[in-house]
Amino acid sequence: MNPIPQEKQQALVDRLMQASGGSYSPEVRRRYFITGPQWAVAYEGQALFHAPTRSPITFEKVIEEYSRIGVGYWCTHDTDVIPANDLFTPKQDEAVARIKSSLSKHGMKCSMVTTETFHHPVWAAGSAAEAGDVREYANRRLENTVSIGHQLEAQYCVYWPGTLGYSTQGAIDEMQTLRWYADGINAACQADIALAGKYKRHTLKHCLEAKPFEPQAEILLPTSDAMLSLIFSGLIKHPDMVGLNPEYLHELMWGGAPRASLARALLCGKLFHFDINDGYRLKHDVDIAVGLVNPLDWLNVLVLLRSHDYNGPFNLDYKPPRTTSNYGVFAVSLPSAVDRFITLWEMAGEVQSDPIIKEATDALKAGGAGANLADVNSIVEANKELLSLHELIGNRLFQILIGANRGRTYSL
Ligand code: 3MF
Ligand code: MG
Ligand code: MG
């Protein structure tokens, strides 16, 4: 193939996207509670070892593009859209007014707001630092975000503690730091109760998000289970208002099974919100888009969530790769992520109604006949042949993933 002239490259990308097929209309996409973060599509590709590869984009453009593609909900960190120096000033109100008008112009809703407590130098020692003024400032920021949430009619508020931890051992008192961290969540809930009264709205759902490593060497609340222990520790004054925002990759990063983490959250009634993406075990937070690394696991995650009636948001917390251009973010990255999610969700429905999986599962639950409880070997024998069904179910899930259940075949 000859080199492709620059002015023909976008057309090539568009033609191959078209040829790939499998895309849904914006109307179909809008039927799902898929939420689009400001920071995901505005990410410029920078990292510790990386200079940006994309140019900045405004929230107006982000909201417009989400709407065009069919993502009905937008969410943001406070400082994604309001520079830290403008917070608490009339410039904040101006920004909130501009966001409101942008959302309404494009028929979009704000689903969630979150406070950036990890990037600015003020958080060098975390939001629950020893210095009282840092903690007071953190509380003001959280309260302010809750207020912005009410003004934008959001339902959820998310907290990723970022730097809550340490790099040098013994530098902080873990117990005290966790108490201070809980004070911040309490301040946000307290402010929420007052603001909900003022705005005549429901209080928000406050969702804690754990991540096992990065950006701190040792993290005090590294997993969703750790977050559950904080919620039920007695330190949280309004535990009913507080739940989880697990992130698929964050649970995978520590070597856990995201499906099991989600199940534990569901058991506790705390699965409020879910960050969807993909990546690898025991590596850093690569934030690859949903289904590109572990589609089979993702299928099973969605079977779990469909089977147990999860009805909260699916938040596209991923990062378009550095190799994707500004144009590619909206032409390839975002629509393909949404469409893979929808396809996997629909496939999960197929799994639920698949007659083979259903019969195999029912047979496993029925168990084998003829066991004598006084004879352990007879229990083994009674169930022995049935247990091959576990692997058969695994194979059937693979077949559903590749469409073999719908007649797709391969031959030499
Ligand atoms: C970091 C994250 C964060 C959180 C966000 C929500 C930038 O790995 O996942 O995204 O999701 O701060 O509050
Ligand atoms: Mg996240
Ligand atoms: Mg992440």
Short mmCIF file of N, CA and C in Angstrom, two decimals, residues 24 27 36 65 67 94 98 107 136 138-139 194 199 210 216 219 238 247 268 291 298 344 380 412:
data_model
loop_
_atom_site.label_atom_id
_atom_site.label_comp_id
_atom_site.label_asym_id
_atom_site.label_seq_id
_atom_site.Cartn_x
_atom_site.Cartn_y
_atom_site.Cartn_z
N TYR A 24 -24.46 0.96 16.93
CA TYR A 24 -25.87 1.20 17.25
C TYR A 24 -26.20 2.67 16.99
N GLU A 27 -30.07 6.65 19.34
CA GLU A 27 -31.31 6.38 20.10
C GLU A 27 -31.17 5.09 20.90
N GLY A 36 -20.80 9.50 30.58
CA GLY A 36 -19.53 9.87 29.95
C GLY A 36 -18.78 10.92 30.75
N GLU A 65 -20.44 16.25 21.77
CA GLU A 65 -20.06 14.97 21.14
C GLU A 65 -20.73 13.78 21.83
N SER A 67 -23.54 13.83 23.25
CA SER A 67 -24.94 13.86 22.82
C SER A 67 -25.08 13.31 21.40
N GLU A 94 -20.49 31.22 37.03
CA GLU A 94 -20.56 31.41 35.56
C GLU A 94 -20.34 30.08 34.86
N ARG A 98 -22.87 28.00 32.42
CA ARG A 98 -22.52 27.60 31.04
C ARG A 98 -22.71 26.09 30.86
N GLY A 107 -29.65 18.24 25.16
CA GLY A 107 -30.53 17.20 25.72
C GLY A 107 -29.78 16.21 26.61
N GLU A 136 -9.53 21.10 56.26
CA GLU A 136 -10.67 22.03 56.19
C GLU A 136 -10.95 22.43 54.74
N ALA A 138 -10.19 20.63 52.16
CA ALA A 138 -10.75 19.43 51.51
C ALA A 138 -12.26 19.36 51.78
N ASN A 139 -12.65 19.58 53.03
CA ASN A 139 -14.09 19.52 53.35
C ASN A 139 -14.86 20.56 52.56
N ALA A 194 -28.39 19.25 54.02
CA ALA A 194 -28.85 20.65 54.05
C ALA A 194 -29.21 21.14 52.64
N TYR A 199 -32.70 22.73 47.95
CA TYR A 199 -33.09 22.58 46.53
C TYR A 199 -34.33 21.70 46.34
N ALA A 210 -12.22 2.70 45.20
CA ALA A 210 -10.89 2.26 45.66
C ALA A 210 -9.98 2.00 44.47
N GLN A 216 -0.13 6.61 44.95
CA GLN A 216 0.65 6.55 46.19
C GLN A 216 1.27 5.15 46.28
N ILE A 219 -1.49 2.30 49.79
CA ILE A 219 -2.81 2.93 49.82
C ILE A 219 -3.59 2.43 51.04
N HIS A 238 -23.58 8.70 58.20
CA HIS A 238 -24.80 8.38 57.45
C HIS A 238 -24.51 7.21 56.50
N GLU A 247 -14.39 0.16 40.32
CA GLU A 247 -13.93 0.27 38.93
C GLU A 247 -13.43 -1.10 38.51
N CYS A 268 -24.01 -6.46 50.00
CA CYS A 268 -24.13 -5.41 51.04
C CYS A 268 -25.10 -4.31 50.64
N GLY A 291 -13.88 -4.19 27.34
CA GLY A 291 -13.98 -5.36 26.46
C GLY A 291 -12.80 -5.59 25.53
N TRP A 298 -15.79 -9.80 30.93
CA TRP A 298 -16.79 -8.74 30.88
C TRP A 298 -18.20 -9.30 30.63
N LEU A 344 -22.06 -6.61 24.59
CA LEU A 344 -21.81 -7.53 25.70
C LEU A 344 -23.03 -7.62 26.61
N VAL A 380 -19.54 -38.39 46.44
CA VAL A 380 -18.65 -38.11 45.31
C VAL A 380 -19.21 -38.78 44.05
N LEU A 412 -11.75 -25.67 8.20
CA LEU A 412 -10.47 -25.58 7.49
C LEU A 412 -10.71 -25.57 5.99
#
